[in-house]
Short mmCIF file of C-alpha atoms and ligand atoms in Angstrom, two decimals:
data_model
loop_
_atom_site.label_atom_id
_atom_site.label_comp_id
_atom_site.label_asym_id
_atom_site.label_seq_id
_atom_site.Cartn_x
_atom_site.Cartn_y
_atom_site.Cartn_z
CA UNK A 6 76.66 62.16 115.66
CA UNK A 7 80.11 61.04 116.67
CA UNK A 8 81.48 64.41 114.79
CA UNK A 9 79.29 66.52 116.61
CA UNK A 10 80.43 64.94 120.04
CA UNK A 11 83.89 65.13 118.93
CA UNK A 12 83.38 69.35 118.79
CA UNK A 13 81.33 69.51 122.07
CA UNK A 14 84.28 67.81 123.91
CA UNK A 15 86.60 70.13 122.24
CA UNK A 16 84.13 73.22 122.96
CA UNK A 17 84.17 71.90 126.88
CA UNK A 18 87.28 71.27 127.30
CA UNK A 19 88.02 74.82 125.21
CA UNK A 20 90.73 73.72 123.03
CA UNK A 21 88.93 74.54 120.22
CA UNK A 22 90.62 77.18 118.20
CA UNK A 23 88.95 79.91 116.88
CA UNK A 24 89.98 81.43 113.24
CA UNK A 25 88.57 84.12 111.61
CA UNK A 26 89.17 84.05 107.60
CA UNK A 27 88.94 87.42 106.59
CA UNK A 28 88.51 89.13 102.83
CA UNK A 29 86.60 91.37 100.82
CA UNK A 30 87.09 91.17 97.21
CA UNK A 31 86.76 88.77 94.28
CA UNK A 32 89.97 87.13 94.09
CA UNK A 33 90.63 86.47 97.96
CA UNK A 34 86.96 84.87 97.92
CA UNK A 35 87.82 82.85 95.19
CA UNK A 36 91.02 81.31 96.62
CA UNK A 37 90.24 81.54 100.66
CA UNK A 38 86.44 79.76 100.31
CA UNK A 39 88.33 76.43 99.25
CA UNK A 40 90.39 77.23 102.42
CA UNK A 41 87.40 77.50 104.77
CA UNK A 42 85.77 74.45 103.33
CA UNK A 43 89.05 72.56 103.95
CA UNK A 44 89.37 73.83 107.49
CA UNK A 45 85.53 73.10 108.37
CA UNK A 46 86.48 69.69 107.94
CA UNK A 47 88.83 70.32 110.61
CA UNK A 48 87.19 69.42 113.88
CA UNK A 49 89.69 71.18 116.14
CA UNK A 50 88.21 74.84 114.26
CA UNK A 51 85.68 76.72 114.82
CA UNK A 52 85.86 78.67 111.47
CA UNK A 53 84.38 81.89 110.74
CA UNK A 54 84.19 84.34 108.13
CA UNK A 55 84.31 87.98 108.24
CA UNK A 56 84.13 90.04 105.02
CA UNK A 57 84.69 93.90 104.65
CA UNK A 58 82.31 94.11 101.38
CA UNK A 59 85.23 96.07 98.94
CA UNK A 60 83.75 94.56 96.63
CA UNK A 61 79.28 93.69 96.55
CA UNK A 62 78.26 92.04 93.52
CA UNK A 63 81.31 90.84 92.65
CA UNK A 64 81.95 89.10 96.15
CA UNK A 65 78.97 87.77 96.46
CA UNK A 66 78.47 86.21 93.45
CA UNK A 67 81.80 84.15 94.41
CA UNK A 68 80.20 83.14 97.80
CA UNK A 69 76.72 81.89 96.02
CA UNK A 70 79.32 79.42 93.58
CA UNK A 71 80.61 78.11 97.03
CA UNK A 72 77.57 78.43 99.41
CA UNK A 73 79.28 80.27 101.80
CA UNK A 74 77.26 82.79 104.08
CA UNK A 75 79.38 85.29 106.10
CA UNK A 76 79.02 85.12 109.39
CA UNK A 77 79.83 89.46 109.51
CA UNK A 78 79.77 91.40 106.54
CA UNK A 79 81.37 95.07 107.38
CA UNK A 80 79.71 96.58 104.18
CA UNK A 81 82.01 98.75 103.17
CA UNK A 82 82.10 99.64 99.23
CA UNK A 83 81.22 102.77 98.41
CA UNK A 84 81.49 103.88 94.35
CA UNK A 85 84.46 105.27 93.16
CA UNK A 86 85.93 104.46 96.78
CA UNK A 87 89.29 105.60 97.82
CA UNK A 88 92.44 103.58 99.24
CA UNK A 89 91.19 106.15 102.64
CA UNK A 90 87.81 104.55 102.69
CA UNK A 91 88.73 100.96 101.91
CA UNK A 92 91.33 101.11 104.37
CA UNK A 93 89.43 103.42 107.00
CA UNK A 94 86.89 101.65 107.10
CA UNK A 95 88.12 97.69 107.49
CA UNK A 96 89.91 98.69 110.28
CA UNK A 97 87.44 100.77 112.03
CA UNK A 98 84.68 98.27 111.77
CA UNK A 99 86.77 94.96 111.75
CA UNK A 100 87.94 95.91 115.47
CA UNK A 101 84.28 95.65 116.66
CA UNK A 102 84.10 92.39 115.29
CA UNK A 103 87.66 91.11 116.43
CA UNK A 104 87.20 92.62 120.15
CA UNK A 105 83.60 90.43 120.28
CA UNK A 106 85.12 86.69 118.66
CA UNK A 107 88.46 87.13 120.23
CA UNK A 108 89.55 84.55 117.80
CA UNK A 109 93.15 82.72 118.13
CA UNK A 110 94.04 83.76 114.86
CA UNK A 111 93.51 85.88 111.85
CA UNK A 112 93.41 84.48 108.14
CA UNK A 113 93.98 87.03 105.29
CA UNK A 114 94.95 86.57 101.70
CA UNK A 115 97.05 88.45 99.44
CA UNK A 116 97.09 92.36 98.83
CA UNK A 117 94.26 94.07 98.55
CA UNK A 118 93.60 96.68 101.13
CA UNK A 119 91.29 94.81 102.75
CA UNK A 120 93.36 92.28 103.43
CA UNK A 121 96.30 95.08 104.74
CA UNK A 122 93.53 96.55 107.15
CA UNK A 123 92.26 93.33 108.78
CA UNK A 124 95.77 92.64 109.38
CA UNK A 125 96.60 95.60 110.59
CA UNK A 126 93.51 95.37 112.94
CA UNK A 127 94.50 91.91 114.34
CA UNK A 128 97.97 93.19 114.98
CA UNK A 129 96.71 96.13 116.85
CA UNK A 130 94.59 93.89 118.88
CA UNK A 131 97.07 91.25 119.98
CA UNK A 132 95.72 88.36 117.19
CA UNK A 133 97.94 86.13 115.30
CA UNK A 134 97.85 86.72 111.80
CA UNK A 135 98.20 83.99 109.55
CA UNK A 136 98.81 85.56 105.52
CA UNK A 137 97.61 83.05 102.63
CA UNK A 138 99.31 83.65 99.39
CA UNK A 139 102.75 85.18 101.30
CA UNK A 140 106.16 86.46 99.64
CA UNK A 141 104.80 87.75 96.49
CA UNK A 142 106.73 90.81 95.23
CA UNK A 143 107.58 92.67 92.21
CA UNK A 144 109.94 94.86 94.50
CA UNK A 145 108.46 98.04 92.81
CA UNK A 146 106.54 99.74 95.61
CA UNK A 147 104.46 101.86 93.13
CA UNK A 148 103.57 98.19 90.60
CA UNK A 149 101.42 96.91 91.24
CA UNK A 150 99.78 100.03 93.37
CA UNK A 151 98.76 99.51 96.18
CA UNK A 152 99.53 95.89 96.28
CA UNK A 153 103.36 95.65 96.62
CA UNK A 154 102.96 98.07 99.75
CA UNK A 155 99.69 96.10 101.09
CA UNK A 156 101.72 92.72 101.44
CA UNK A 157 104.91 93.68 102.16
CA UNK A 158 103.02 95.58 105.44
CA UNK A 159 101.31 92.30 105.89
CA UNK A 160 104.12 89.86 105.91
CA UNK A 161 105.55 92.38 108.85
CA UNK A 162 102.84 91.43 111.02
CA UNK A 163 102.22 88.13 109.87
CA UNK A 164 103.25 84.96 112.33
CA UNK A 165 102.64 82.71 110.25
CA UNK A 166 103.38 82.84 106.14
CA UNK A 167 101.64 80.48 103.63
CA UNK A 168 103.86 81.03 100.53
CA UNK A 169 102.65 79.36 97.35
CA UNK A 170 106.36 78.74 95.83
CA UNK A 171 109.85 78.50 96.69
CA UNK A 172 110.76 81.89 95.01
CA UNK A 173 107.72 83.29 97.10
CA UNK A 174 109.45 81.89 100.73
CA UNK A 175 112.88 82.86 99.43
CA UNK A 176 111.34 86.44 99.35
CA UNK A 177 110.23 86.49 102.95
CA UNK A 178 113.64 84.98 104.34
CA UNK A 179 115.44 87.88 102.46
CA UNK A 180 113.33 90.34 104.69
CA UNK A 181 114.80 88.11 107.46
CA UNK A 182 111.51 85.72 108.68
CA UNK A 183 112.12 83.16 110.70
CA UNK A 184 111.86 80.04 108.16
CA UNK A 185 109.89 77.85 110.67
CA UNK A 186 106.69 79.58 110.43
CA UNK A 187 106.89 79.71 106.47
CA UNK A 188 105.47 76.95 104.78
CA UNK A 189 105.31 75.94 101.00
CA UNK A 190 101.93 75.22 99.69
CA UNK A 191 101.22 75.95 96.15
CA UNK A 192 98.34 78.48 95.56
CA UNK A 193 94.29 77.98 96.55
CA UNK A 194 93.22 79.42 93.66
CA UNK A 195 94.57 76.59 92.16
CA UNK A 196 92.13 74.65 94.33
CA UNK A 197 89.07 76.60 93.15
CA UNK A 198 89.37 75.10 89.53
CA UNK A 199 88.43 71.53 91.48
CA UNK A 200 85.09 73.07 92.34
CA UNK A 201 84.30 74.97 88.66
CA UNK A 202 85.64 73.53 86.02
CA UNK A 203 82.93 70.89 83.92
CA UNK A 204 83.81 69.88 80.97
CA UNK A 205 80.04 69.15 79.51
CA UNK A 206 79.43 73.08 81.13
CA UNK A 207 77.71 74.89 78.14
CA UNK A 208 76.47 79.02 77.86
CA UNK A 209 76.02 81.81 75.16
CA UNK A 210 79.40 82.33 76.29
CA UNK A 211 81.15 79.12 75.62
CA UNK A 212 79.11 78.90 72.56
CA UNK A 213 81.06 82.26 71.56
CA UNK A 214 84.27 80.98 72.10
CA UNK A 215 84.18 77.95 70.27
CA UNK A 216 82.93 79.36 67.41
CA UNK A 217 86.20 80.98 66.87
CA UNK A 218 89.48 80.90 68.52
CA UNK A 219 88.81 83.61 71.21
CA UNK A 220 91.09 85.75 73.21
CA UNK A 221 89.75 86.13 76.75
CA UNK A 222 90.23 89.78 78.05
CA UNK A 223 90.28 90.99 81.55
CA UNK A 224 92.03 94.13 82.48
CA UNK A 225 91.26 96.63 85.68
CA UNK A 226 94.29 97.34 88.14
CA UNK A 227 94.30 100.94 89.23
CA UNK A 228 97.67 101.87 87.94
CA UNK A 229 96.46 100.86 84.33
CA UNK A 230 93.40 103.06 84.20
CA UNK A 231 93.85 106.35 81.80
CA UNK A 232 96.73 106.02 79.37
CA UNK A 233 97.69 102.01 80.11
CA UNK A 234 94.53 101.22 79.52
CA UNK A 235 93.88 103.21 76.80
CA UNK A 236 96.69 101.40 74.85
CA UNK A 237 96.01 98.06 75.78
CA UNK A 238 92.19 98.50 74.12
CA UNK A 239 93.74 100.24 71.20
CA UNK A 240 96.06 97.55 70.45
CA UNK A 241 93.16 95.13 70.65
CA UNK A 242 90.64 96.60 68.86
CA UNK A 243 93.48 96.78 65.59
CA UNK A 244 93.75 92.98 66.40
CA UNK A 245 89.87 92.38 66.02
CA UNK A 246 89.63 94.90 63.08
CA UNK A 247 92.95 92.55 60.90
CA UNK A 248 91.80 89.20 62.21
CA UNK A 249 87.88 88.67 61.27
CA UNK A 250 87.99 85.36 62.34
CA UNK A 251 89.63 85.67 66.05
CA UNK A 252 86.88 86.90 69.17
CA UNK A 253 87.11 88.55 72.02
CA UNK A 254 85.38 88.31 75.19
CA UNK A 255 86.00 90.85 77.88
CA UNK A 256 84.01 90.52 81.03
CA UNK A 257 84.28 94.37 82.42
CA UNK A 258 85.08 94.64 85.85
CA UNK A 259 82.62 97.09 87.69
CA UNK A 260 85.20 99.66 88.15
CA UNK A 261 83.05 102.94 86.69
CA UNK A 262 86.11 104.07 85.29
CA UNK A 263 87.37 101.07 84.07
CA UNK A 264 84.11 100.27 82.39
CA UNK A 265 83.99 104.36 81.04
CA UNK A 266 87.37 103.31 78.89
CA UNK A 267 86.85 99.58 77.43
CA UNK A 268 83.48 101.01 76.32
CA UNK A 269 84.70 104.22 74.43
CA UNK A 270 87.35 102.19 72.59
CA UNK A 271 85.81 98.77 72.51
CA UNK A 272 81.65 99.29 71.58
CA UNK A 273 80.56 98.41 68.06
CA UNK A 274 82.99 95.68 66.89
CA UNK A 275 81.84 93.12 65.25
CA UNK A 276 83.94 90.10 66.63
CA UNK A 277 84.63 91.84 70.03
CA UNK A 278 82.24 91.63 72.94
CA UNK A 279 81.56 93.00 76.18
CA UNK A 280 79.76 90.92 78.95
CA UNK A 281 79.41 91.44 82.86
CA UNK A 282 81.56 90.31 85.72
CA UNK A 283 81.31 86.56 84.94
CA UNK A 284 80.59 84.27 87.83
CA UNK A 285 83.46 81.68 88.75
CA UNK A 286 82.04 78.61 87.20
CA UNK A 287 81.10 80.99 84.01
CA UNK A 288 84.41 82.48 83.87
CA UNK A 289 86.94 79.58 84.74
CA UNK A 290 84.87 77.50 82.01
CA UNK A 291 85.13 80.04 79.48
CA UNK A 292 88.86 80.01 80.69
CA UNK A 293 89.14 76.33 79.54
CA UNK A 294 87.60 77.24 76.34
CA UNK A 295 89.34 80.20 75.06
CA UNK A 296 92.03 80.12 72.89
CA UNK A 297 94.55 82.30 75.46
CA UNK A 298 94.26 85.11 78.20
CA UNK A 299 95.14 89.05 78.06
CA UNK A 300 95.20 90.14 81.14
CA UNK A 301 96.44 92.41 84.09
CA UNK A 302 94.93 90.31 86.75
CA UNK A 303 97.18 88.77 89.45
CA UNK A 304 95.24 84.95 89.91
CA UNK A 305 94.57 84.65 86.27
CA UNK A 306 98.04 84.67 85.85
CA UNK A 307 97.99 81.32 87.96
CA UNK A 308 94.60 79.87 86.95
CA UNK A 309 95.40 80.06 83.02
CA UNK A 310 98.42 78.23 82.87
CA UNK A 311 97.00 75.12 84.95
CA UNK A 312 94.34 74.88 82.34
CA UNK A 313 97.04 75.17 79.53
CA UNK A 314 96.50 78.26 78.48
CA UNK A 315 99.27 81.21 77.28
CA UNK A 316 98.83 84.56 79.46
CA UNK A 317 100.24 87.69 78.02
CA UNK A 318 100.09 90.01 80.98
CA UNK A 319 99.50 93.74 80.17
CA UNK A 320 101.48 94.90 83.01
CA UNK A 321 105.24 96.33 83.59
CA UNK A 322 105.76 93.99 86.27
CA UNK A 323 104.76 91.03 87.80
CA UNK A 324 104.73 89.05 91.03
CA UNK A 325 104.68 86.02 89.61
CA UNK A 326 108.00 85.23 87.77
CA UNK A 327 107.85 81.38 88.05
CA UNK A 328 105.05 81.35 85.81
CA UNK A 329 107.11 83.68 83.27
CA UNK A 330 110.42 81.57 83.80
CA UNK A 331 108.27 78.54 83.43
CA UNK A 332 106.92 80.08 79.51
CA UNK A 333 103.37 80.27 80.18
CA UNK A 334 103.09 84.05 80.58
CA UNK A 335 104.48 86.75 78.92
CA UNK A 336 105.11 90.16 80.39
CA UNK A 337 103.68 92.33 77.18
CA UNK A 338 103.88 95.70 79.32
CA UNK A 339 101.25 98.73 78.45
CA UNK A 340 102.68 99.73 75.42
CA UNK A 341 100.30 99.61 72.09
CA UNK A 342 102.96 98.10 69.49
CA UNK A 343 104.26 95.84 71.96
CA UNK A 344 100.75 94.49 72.95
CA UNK A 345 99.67 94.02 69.17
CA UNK A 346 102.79 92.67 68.53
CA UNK A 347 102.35 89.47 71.29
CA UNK A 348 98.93 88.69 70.66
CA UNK A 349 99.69 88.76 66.60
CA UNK A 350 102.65 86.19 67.11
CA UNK A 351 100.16 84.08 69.58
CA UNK A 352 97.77 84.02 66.90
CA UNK A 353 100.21 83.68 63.46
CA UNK A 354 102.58 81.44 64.89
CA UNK A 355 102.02 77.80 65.98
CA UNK A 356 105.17 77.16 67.40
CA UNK A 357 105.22 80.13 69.88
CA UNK A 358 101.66 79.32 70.89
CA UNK A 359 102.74 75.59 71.59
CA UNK A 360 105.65 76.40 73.50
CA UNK A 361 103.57 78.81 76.01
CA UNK A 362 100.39 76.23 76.05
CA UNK A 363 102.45 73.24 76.89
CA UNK A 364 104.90 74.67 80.06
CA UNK A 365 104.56 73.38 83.31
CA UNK A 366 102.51 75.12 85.38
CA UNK A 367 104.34 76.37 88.65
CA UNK A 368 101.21 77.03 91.42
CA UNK A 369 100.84 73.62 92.54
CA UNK A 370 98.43 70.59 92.52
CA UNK A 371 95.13 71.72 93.51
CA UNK A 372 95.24 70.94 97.15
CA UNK A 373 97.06 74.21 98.78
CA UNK A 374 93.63 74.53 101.07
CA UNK A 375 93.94 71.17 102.83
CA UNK A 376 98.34 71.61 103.06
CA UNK A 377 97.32 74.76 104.53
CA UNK A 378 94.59 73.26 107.23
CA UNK A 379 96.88 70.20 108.01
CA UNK A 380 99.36 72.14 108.67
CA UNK A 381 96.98 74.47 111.05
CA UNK A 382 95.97 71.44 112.85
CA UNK A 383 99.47 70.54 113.78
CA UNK A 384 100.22 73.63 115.00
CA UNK A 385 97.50 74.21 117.31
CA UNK A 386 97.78 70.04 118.91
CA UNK A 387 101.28 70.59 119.65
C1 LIG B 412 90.53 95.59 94.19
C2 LIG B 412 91.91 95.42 94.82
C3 LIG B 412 92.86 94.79 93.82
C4 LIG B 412 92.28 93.52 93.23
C5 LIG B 412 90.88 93.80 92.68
C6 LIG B 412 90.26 92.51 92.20
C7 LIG B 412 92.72 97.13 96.40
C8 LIG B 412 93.29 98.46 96.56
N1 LIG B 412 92.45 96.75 95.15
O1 LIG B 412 90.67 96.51 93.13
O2 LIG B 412 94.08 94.48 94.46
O3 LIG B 412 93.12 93.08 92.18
O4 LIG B 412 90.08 94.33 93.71
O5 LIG B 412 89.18 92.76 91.34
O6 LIG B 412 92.50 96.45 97.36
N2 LIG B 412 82.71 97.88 92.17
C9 LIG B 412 81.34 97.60 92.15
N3 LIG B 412 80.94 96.35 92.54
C10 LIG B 412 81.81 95.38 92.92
C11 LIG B 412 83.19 95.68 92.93
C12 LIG B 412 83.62 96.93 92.56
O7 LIG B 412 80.53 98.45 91.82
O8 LIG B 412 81.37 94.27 93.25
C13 LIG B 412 83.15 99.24 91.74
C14 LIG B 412 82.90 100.29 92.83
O9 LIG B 412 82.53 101.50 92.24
C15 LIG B 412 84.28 100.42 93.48
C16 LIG B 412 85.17 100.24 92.26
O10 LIG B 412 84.55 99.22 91.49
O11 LIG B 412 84.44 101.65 94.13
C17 LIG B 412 86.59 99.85 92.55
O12 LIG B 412 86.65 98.75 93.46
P1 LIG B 412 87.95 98.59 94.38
O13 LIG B 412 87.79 97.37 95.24
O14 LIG B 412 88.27 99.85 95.07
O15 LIG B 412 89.11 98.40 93.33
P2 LIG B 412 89.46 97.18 92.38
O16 LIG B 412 90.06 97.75 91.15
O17 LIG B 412 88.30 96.29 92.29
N1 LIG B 413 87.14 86.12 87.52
C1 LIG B 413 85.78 85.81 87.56
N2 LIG B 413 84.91 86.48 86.73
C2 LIG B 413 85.34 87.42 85.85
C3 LIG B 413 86.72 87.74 85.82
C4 LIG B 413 87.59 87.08 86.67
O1 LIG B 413 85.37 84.95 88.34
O2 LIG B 413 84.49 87.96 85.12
C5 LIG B 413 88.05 85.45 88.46
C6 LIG B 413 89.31 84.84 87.89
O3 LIG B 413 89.10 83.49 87.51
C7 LIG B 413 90.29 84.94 89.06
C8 LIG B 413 89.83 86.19 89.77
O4 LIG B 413 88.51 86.45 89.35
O5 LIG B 413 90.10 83.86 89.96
C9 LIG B 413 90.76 87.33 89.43
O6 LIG B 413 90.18 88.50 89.89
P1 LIG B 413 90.73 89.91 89.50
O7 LIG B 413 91.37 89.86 88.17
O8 LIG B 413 89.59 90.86 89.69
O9 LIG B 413 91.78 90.19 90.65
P2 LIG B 413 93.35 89.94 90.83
O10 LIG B 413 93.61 88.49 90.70
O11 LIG B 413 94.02 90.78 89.79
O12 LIG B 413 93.63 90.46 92.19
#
């Protein structure tokens, strides 16, 4: 009663402020709807959600784990869709919507091209953007691709810069942003793990991975797909053919092409198996069981090492060096020897696993969403 009083004095008196949190695929809903929960208990916001749709099933089985309904959905994802039509299309369709809420600011996350678009869109229009998950950079424009362009033409138009770690802010003062609108949070995704992770949670798939140590597999960035690819399931299927008693689980992305590759090389081993996109709660669980992580995702190279878990990453680069400094991942690039090699030494040798399982993880405490919102609030009542 008193709460709802509270936002029609602030509606009257129209110093409510009006924020759009915009995204599109499965990562940014996974670390931006602990963000919107922690701003809805904000009573200064009037918080909405826009989503472009790059992603369908994938999205919104992330929104059903949070019970979050968009209030526009642009609808974008076509199959097979091009950088052109993810980006053409956000930014044609997100204007509509920004022209109509006229919000006071614009929440994005990240690097996907969503996320660039919406930006771009707000900047265009005259709206403060406000970037979640700022400063990342490998400072290889074409590694990851798109994503190193995607957020370094976000943090250009972006006001206001929510970096999740020193090295992070230290990368958007060397492009020469003013330090007062950068602020140190730690990393949401982080947060999500408060609202999944269950310790008595129990599925065909946990059930697989504690049968045997299991190596959890995810692999799908666009610059791996043909030859990367083809080396990184090469150099696990010789791991599942010399150790009988090691699994693997690889929930395939939807990616056609993506899912054309693991198939051909991965079908019809024994101790190796395919599943679907995994829902959060399914996925960070199985997370918590496994034994470590392959992977050339960018949040699972955050997620994993909070839970205690070694990460090689299958990638040439990576945006995250703290978590590499700190010894939790391990850059094992895209070559075939190099790959087998890692995971063989993770599995043979006690003391290496040890020494990646017990670092310190780098991304924070689990409470990036409400730094992030307190900090919002201050802004906007000065
Ligand atoms: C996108 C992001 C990438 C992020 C990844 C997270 C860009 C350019 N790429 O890449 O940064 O790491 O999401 O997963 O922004 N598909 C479905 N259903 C879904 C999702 C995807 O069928 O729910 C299929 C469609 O055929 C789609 C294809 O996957 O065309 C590729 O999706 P897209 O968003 O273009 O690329 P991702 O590799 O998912
Ligand atoms: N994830 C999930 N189900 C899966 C695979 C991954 O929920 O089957 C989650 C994972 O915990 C992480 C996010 O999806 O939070 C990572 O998404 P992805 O690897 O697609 O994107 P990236 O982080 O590389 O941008």
């Amino acid at each position: 009663m008193c709460y709802l009083f509270l936002i029609l004095c602030y509606k009257i008196l129209n110093v409510m402020k009006k924020i759009l949190v915009c995204f599109g695929t499965r990562p940014e809903a996974i670390k931006m709807c602990p963000l919107v929960i922690a701003l809805r208990k904000k009573q200064c916001f009037d918080v909405k959600i826009v989503v472009s749709g790059q992603h369908k099933e994938m999205l919104q089985s992330v929104l059903k784990v949070f019970h979050m309904v968009p209030d526009y959905n642009l609808d974008i994802m076509k199959e097979n869709q091009t950088l052109f039509d993810i980006t053409n299309s956000t930014l044609e369709k997100s204007k509509v919507v920004f022209e109509k809420e006229n919000p006071d600011l614009v929440l994005v996350h990240g690097d996907t091209s969503t996320s660039f678009a919406f930006s771009l869109a707000a900047f265009y229009l005259g709206i403060k953007v406000g970037h979640v998950e700022a400063g990342l950079r490998t400072y290889d424009i074409h590694s990851p691709f798109p994503e190193e362009f995607n957020r370094c033409a976000i943090s250009v138009v972006s006001e206001l810069d929510f970096a999740p770690t020193d090295s992070a802010k230290c990368n958007l003062l060397r492009m020469g942003k003013n330090e007062n609108f950068i602020f140190v949070t730690g990393n949401t995704g982080i947060d999500s793990l408060r609202y999944t992770i269950d310790e008595n949670y129990f599925d065909e798939n946990i059930k697989f991975a504690k049968d045997n140590p299991t190596i959890l597999v995810t692999c799908h960035r666009r610059e791996n797909i043909g030859a990367n690819m083809e080396n990184i399931f090469s150099a696990l299927k010789r791991i599942a053919l010399e150790f009988k008693t090691i699994n693997i689980i690889y929930p395939v992305h939807k990616n056609p092409k993506v899912r054309e590759i693991a198939h051909k090389h991965l079908d019809n081993v024994k101790n190796i198996k395919l599943v679907e996109p995994l829902n959060t709660i399914e996925f960070h669980n199985l997370m918590n069981c496994c034994k470590f992580v392959v992977t050339d995702s960018g949040g699972i190279q955050e997620e994993a090492p909070f839970l205690g878990k070694p990460v090689l990453v299958v990638r040439d680069t990576t945006e995250r060096p703290e978590a590499v400094k700190a010894g939790t991942c391990k850059l094992s690039g895209v070559n075939e020897d190099s790959i087998y090699n890692d995971i063989k030494e993770l599995i043979t040798s006690n003391s290496f696993y040890n020494k990646m399982a017990n670092s310190i993880n780098p991304y924070g405490d689990g409470f990036a969403s409400e730094k992030i919102a307190d900090i919002l609030e201050q802004i906007y009542d000065s």
